[in-house]
PDB file of C-alpha atoms in Angstrom:
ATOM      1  CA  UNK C   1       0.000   0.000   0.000  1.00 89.00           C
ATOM      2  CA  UNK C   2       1.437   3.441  -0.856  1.00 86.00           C
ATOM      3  CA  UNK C   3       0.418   7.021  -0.107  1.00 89.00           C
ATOM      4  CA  UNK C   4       1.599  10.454   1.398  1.00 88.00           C
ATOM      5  CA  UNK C   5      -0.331   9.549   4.311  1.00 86.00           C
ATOM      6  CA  UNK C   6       2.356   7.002   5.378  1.00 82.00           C
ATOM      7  CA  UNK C   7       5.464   9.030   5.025  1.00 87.00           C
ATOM      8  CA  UNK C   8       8.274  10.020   8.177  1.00 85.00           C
ATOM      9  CA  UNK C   9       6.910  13.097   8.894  1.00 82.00           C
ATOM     10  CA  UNK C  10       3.230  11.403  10.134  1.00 83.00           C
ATOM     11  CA  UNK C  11       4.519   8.139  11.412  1.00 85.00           C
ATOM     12  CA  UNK C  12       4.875   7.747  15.565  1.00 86.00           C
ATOM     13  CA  UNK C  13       7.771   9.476  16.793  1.00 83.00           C
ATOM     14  CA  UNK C  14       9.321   7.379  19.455  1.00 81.00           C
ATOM     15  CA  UNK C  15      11.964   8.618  22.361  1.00 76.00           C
ATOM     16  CA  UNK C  16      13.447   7.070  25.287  1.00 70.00           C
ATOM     17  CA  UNK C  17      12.587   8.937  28.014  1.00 77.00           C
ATOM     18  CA  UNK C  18       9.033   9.513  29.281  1.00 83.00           C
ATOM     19  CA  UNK C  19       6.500  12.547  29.255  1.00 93.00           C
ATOM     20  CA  UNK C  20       5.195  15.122  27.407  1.00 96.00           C
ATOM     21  CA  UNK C  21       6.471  15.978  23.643  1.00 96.00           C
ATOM     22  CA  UNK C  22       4.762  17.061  20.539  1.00 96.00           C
ATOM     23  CA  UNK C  23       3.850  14.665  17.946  1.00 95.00           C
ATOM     24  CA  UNK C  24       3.171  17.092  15.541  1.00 95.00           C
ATOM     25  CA  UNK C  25       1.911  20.864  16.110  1.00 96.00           C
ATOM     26  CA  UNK C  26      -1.494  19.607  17.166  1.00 97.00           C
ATOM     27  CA  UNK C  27      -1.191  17.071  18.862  1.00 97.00           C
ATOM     28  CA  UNK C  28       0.587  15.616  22.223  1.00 98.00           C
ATOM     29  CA  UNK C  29       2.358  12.367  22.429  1.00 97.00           C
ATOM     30  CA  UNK C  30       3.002  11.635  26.308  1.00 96.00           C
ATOM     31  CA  UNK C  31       5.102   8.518  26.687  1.00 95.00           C
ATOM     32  CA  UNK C  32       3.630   7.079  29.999  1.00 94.00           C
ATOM     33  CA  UNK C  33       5.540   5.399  32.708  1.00 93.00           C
ATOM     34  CA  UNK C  34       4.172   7.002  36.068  1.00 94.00           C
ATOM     35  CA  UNK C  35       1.278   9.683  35.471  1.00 95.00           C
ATOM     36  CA  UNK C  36       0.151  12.807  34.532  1.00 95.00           C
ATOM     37  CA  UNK C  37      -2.826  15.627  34.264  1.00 94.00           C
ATOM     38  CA  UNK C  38      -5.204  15.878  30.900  1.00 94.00           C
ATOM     39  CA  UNK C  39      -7.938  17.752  30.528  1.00 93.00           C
ATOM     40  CA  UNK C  40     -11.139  15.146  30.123  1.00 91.00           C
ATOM     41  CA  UNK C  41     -12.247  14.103  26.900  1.00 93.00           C
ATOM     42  CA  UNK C  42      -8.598  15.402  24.989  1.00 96.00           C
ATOM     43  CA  UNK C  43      -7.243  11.755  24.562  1.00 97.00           C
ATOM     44  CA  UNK C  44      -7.807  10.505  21.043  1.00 97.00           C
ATOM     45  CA  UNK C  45      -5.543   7.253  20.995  1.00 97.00           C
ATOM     46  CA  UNK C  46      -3.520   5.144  23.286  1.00 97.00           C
ATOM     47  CA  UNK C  47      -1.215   2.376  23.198  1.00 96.00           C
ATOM     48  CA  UNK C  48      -1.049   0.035  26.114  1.00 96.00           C
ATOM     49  CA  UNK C  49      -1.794  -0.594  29.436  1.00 97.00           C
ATOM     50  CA  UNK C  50      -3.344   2.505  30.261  1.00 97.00           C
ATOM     51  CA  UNK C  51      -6.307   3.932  32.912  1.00 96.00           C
ATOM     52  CA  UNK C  52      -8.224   7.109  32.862  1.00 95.00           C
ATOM     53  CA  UNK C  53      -9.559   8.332  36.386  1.00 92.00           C
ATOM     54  CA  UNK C  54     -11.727  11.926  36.294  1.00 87.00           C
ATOM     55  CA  UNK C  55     -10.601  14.408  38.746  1.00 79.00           C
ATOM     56  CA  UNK C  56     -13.162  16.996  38.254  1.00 61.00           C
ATOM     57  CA  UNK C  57     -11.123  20.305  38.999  1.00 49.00           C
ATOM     58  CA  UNK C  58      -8.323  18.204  40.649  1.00 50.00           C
ATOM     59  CA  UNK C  59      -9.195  18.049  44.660  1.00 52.00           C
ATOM     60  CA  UNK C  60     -12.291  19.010  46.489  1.00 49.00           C
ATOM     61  CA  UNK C  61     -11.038  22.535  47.090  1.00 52.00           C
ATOM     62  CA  UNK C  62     -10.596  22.952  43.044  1.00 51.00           C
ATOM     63  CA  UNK C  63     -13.894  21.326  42.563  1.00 51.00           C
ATOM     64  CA  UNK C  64     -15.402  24.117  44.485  1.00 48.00           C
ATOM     65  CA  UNK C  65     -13.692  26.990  43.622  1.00 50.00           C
ATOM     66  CA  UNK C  66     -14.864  25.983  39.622  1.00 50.00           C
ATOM     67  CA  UNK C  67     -18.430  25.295  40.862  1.00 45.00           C
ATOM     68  CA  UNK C  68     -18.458  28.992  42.191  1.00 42.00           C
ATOM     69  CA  UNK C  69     -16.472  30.589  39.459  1.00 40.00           C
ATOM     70  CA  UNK C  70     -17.123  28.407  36.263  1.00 42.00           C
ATOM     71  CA  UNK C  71     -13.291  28.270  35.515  1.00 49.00           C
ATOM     72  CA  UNK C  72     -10.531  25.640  36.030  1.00 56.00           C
ATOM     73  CA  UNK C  73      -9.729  22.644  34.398  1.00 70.00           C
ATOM     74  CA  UNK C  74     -11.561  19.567  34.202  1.00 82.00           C
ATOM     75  CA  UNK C  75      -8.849  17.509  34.774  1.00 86.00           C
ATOM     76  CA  UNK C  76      -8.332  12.906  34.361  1.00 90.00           C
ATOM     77  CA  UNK C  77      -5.534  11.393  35.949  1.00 92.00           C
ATOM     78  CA  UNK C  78      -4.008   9.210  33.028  1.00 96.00           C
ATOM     79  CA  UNK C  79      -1.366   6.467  35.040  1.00 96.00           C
ATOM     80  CA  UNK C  80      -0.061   3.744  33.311  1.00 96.00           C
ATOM     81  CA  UNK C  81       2.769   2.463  30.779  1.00 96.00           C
ATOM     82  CA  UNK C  82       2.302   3.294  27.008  1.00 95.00           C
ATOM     83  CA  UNK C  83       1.796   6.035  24.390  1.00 96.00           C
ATOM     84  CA  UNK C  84      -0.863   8.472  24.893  1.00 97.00           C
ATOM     85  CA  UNK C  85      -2.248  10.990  22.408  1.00 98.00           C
ATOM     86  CA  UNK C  86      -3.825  14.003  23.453  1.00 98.00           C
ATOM     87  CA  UNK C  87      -5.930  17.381  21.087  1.00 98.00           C
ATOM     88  CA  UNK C  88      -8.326  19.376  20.979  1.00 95.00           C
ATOM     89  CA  UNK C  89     -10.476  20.428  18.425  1.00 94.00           C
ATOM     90  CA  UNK C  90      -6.908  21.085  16.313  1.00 96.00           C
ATOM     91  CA  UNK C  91      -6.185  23.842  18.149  1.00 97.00           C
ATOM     92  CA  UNK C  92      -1.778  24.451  18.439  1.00 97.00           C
ATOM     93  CA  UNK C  93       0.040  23.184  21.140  1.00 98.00           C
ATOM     94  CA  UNK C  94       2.771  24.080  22.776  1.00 98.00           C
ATOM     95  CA  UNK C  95       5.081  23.014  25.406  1.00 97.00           C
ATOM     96  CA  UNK C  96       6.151  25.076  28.680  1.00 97.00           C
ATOM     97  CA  UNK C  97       9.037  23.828  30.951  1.00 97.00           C
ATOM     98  CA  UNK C  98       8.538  25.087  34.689  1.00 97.00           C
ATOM     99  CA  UNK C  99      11.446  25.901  36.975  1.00 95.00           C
ATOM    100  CA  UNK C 100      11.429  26.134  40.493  1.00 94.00           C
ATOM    101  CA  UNK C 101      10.375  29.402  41.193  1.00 93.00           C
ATOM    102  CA  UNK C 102       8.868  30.145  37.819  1.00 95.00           C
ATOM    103  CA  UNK C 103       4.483  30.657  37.936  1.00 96.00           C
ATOM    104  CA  UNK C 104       2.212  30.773  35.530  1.00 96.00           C
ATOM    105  CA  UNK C 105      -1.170  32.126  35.014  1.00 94.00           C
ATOM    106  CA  UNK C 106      -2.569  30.381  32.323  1.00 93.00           C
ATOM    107  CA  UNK C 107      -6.533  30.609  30.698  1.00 89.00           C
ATOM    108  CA  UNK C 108      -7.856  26.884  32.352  1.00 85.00           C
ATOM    109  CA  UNK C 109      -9.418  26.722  29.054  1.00 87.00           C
ATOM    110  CA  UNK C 110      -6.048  26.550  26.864  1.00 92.00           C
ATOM    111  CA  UNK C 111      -4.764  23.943  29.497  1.00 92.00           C
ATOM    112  CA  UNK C 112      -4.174  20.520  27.679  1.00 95.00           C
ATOM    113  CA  UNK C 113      -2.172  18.026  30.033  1.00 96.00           C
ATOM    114  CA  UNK C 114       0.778  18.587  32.655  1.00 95.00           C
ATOM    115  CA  UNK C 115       3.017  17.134  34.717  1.00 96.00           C
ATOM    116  CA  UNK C 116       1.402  15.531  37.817  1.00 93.00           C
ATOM    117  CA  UNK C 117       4.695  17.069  39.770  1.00 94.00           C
ATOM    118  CA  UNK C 118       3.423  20.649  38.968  1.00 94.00           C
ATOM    119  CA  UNK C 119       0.802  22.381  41.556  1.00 92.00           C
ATOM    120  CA  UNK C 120      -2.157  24.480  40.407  1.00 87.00           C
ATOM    121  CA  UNK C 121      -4.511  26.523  41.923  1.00 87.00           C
ATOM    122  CA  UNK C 122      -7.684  28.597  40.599  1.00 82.00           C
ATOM    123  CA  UNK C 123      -6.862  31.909  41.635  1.00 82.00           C
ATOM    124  CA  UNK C 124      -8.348  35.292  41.052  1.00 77.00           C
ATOM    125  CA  UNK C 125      -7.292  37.470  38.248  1.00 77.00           C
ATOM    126  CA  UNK C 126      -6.198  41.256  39.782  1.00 70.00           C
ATOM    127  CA  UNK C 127      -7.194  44.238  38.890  1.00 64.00           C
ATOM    128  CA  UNK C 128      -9.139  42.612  35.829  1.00 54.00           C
ATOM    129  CA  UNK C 129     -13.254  43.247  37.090  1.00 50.00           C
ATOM    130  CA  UNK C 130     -16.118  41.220  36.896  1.00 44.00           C
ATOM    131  CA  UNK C 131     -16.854  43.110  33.783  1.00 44.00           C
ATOM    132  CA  UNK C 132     -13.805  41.303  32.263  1.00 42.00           C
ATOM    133  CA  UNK C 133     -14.516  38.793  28.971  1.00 42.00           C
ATOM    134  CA  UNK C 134     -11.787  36.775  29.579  1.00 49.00           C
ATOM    135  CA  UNK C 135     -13.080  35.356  33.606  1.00 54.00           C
ATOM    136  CA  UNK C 136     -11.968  36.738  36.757  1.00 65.00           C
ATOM    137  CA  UNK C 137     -10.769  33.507  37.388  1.00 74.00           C
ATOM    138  CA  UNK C 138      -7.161  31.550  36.004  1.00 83.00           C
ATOM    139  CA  UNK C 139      -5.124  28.941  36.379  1.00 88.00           C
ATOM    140  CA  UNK C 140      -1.898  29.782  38.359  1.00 92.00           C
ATOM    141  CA  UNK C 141       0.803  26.653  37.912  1.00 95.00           C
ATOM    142  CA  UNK C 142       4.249  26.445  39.999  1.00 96.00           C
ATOM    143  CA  UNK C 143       6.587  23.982  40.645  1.00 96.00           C
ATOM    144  CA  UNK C 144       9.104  21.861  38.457  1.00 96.00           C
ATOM    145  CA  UNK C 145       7.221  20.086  35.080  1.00 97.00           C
ATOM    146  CA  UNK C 146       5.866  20.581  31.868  1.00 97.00           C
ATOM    147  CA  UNK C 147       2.639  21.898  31.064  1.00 97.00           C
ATOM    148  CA  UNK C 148       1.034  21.422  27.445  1.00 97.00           C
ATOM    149  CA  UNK C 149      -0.752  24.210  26.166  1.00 96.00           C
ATOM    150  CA  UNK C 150      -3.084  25.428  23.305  1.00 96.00           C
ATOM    151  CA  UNK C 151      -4.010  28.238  20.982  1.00 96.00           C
ATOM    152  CA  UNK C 152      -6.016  29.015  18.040  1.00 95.00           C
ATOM    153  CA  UNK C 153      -3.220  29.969  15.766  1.00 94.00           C
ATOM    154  CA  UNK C 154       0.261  30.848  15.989  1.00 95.00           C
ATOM    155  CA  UNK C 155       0.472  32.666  19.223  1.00 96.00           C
ATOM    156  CA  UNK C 156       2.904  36.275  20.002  1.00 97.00           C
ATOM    157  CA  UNK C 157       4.742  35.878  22.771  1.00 97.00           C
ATOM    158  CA  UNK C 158       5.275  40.054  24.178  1.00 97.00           C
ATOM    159  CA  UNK C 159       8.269  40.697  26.753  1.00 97.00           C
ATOM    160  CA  UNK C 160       6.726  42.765  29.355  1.00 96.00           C
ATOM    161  CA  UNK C 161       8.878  45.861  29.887  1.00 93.00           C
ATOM    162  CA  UNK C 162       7.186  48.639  29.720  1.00 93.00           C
ATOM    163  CA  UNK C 163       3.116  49.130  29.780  1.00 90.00           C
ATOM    164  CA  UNK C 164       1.253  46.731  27.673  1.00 94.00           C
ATOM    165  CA  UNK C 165      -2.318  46.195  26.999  1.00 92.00           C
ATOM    166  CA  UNK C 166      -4.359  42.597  25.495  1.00 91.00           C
ATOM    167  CA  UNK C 167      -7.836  41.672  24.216  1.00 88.00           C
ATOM    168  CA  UNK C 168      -8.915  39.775  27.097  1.00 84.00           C
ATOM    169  CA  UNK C 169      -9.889  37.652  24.975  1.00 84.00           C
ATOM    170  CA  UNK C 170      -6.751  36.945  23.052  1.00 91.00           C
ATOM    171  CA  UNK C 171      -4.892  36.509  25.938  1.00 92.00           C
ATOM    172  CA  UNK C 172      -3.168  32.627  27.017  1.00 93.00           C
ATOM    173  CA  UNK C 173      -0.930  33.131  29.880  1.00 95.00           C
ATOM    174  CA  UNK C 174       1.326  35.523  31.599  1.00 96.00           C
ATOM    175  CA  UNK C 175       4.034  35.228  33.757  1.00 96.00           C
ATOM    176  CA  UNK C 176       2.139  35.012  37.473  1.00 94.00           C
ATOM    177  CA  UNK C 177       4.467  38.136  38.600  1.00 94.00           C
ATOM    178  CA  UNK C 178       3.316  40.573  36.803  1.00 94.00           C
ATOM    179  CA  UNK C 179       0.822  42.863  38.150  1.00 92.00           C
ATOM    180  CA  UNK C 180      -2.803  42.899  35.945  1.00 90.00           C
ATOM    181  CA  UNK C 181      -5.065  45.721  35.612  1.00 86.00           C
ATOM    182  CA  UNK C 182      -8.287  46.540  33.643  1.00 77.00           C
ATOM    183  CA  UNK C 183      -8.359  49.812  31.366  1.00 70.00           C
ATOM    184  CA  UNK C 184     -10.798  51.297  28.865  1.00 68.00           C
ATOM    185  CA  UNK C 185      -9.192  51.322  25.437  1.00 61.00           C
ATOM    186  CA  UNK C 186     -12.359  53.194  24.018  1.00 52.00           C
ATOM    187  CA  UNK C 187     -12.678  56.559  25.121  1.00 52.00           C
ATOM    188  CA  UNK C 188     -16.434  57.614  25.911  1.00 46.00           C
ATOM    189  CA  UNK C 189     -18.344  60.248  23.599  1.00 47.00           C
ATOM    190  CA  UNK C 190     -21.357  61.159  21.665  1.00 44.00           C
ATOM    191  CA  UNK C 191     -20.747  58.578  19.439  1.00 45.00           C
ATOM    192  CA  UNK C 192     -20.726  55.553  21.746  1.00 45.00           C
ATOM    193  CA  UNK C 193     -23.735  57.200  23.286  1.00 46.00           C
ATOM    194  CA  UNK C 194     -25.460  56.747  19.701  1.00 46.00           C
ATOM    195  CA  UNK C 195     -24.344  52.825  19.297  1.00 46.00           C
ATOM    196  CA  UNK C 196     -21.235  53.312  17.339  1.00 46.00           C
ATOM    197  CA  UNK C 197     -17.984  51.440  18.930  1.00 44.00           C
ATOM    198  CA  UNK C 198     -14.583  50.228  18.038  1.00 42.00           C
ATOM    199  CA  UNK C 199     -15.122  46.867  19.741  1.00 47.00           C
ATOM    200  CA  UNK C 200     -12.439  47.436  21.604  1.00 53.00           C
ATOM    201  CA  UNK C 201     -13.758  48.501  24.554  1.00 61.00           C
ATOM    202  CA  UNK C 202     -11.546  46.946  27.451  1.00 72.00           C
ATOM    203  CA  UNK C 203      -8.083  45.787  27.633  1.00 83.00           C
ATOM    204  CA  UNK C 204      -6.376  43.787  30.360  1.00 87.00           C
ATOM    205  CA  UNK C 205      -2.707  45.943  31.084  1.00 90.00           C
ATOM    206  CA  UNK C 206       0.245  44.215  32.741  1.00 94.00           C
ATOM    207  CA  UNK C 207       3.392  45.963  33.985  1.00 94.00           C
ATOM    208  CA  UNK C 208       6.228  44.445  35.848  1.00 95.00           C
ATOM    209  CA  UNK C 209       8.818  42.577  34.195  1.00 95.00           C
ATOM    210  CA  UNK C 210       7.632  39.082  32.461  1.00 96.00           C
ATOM    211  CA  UNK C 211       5.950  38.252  29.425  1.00 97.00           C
ATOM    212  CA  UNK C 212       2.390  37.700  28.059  1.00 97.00           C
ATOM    213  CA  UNK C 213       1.112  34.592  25.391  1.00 97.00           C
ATOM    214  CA  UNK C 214      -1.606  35.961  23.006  1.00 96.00           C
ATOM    215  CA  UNK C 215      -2.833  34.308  20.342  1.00 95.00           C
ATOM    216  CA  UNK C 216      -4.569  35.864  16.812  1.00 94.00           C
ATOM    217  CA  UNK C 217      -8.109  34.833  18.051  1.00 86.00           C
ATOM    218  CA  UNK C 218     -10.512  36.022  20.376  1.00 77.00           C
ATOM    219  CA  UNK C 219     -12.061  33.133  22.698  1.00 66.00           C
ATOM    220  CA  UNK C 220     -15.894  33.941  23.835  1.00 58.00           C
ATOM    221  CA  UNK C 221     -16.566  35.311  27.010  1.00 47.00           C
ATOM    222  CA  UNK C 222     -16.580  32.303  30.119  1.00 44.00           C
ATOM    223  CA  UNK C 223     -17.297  31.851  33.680  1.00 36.00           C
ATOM    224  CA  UNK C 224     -18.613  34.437  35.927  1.00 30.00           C
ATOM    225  CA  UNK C 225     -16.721  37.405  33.914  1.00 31.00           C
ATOM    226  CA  UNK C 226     -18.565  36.319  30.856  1.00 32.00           C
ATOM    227  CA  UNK C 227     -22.186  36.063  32.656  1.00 33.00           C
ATOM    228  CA  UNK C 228     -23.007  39.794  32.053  1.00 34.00           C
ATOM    229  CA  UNK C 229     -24.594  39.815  35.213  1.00 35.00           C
ATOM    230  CA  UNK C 230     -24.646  42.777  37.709  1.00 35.00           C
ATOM    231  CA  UNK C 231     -22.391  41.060  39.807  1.00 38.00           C
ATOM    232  CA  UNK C 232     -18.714  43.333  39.729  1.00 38.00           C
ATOM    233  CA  UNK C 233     -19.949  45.062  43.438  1.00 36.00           C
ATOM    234  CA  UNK C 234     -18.988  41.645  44.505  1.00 40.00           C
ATOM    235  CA  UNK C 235     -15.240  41.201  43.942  1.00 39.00           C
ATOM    236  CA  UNK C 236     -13.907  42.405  46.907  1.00 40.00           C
ATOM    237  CA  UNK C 237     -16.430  40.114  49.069  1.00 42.00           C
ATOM    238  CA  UNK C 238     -17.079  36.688  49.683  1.00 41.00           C
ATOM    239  CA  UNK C 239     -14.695  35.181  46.606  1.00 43.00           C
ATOM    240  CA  UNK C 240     -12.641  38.260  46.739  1.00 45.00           C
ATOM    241  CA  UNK C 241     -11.606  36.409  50.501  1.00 47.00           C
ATOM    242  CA  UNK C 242     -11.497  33.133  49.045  1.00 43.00           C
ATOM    243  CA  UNK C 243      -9.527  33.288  45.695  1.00 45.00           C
ATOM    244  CA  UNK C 244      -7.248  36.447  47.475  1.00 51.00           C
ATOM    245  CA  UNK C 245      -4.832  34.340  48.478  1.00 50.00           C
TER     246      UNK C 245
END
């Protein structure tokens, strides 16, 4: 049998040690002796002897904090020895080393798999307002590991070092240093009185010294930020005191 389909370039690429690599740009080989953290539903092939357990959010206290903000990661434990292969809806993914000391704050919906040595936490985004598209909510990772992570598109990855402003929506992860705030790209007038708008009404800004992932898309709005609802009196209350820390 011949065909294009069977050349090098999509045939299994194999490697001696375990964990997390890219198979091709959309799509995750993790070579499983041990475990590690997928989001549910993103496995689309394995090889071997291999078990899927669902987490939920990854602990009770994760489980919570997404029932009352409507972010996170719906997470499986995958254990086991064999090939996995992980994707989602095509999207790109990409692969983020940790270092001790390094934290991330990633969009829980752009988290693919990590590294069951890496810790996570749903924490609250600063500064960025209920009214924000993009959730109050993100995913903060720290530790040593790799993390797997997706965009629609090839992403721009901006160095942080002086003020700089994102779509909400467009934005993947940031370095978990930097400081967020909210600010109104469109300025108010007669003519956004009368219906007429940029549609770029809000931007999340980040100064400090780090960097910020966006992507060339703009996800739909998610979780309590994206409700609409009169709600933004509320951050500095009752989950203001639980996601503050």
């Amino acid at each position: 049998m011949r065909s294009e389909l069977f050349s090098a370039e999509n045939l299994e690429k194999e490697s001696s040690q375990p964990g997390l690599r890219l198979q091709n740009s959309k799509l995750l080989k993790a070579e499983l002796n041990g475990e590690f953290m997928a989001r549910v539903g993103s496995m689309v092939a394995y090889q071997g002897q291999v078990q899927f357990e669902a987490l939920g959010s990854g602990g009770i206290g994760k489980f919570l904090k997404q029932k009352l903000t409507g972010e996170g990661v719906p997470l499986m434990r995958v254990r086991g020895n064999g090939d996995v292969f992980l994707a989602d809806n095509a999207a790109d993914i990409h692969l983020i080393d940790l270092e001790p000391g390094d934290a991330l704050s990633i969009n829980g919906a752009n988290v693919l798999a990590f590294d069951s040595s890496l810790n996570y936490d749903i924490k609250m985004v600063q500064g960025a307002g209920m009214l924000s598209n993009a959730g109050l909510f993100n995913c903060v990772f720290s530790g040593h590991g790799r993390i797997a992570v997706t965009t629609k598109g090839t992403p721009v990855v901006l160095t942080v070092d002086q003020p700089t402003y994102v779509d909400p929506q467009a934005a993947i992860c940031w370095s978990a240093s930097l400081q967020t705030g909210y600010h109104r790209a469109e300025q108010l007038g007669l003519g956004t009185l009368l219906g007429r708008t940029t549609g770029e009404r809000f931007t999340m800004s980040f100064a400090g010294q780090g960097f910020v992932v966006v992507q060339p898309s703009e996800e739909p709005p998610a979780g309590l930020a994206g409700t609409g609802g009169g709600g933004n009196q509320q951050e500095g209350g009752i989950l203001g005191n639980i996601f503050g820390n």
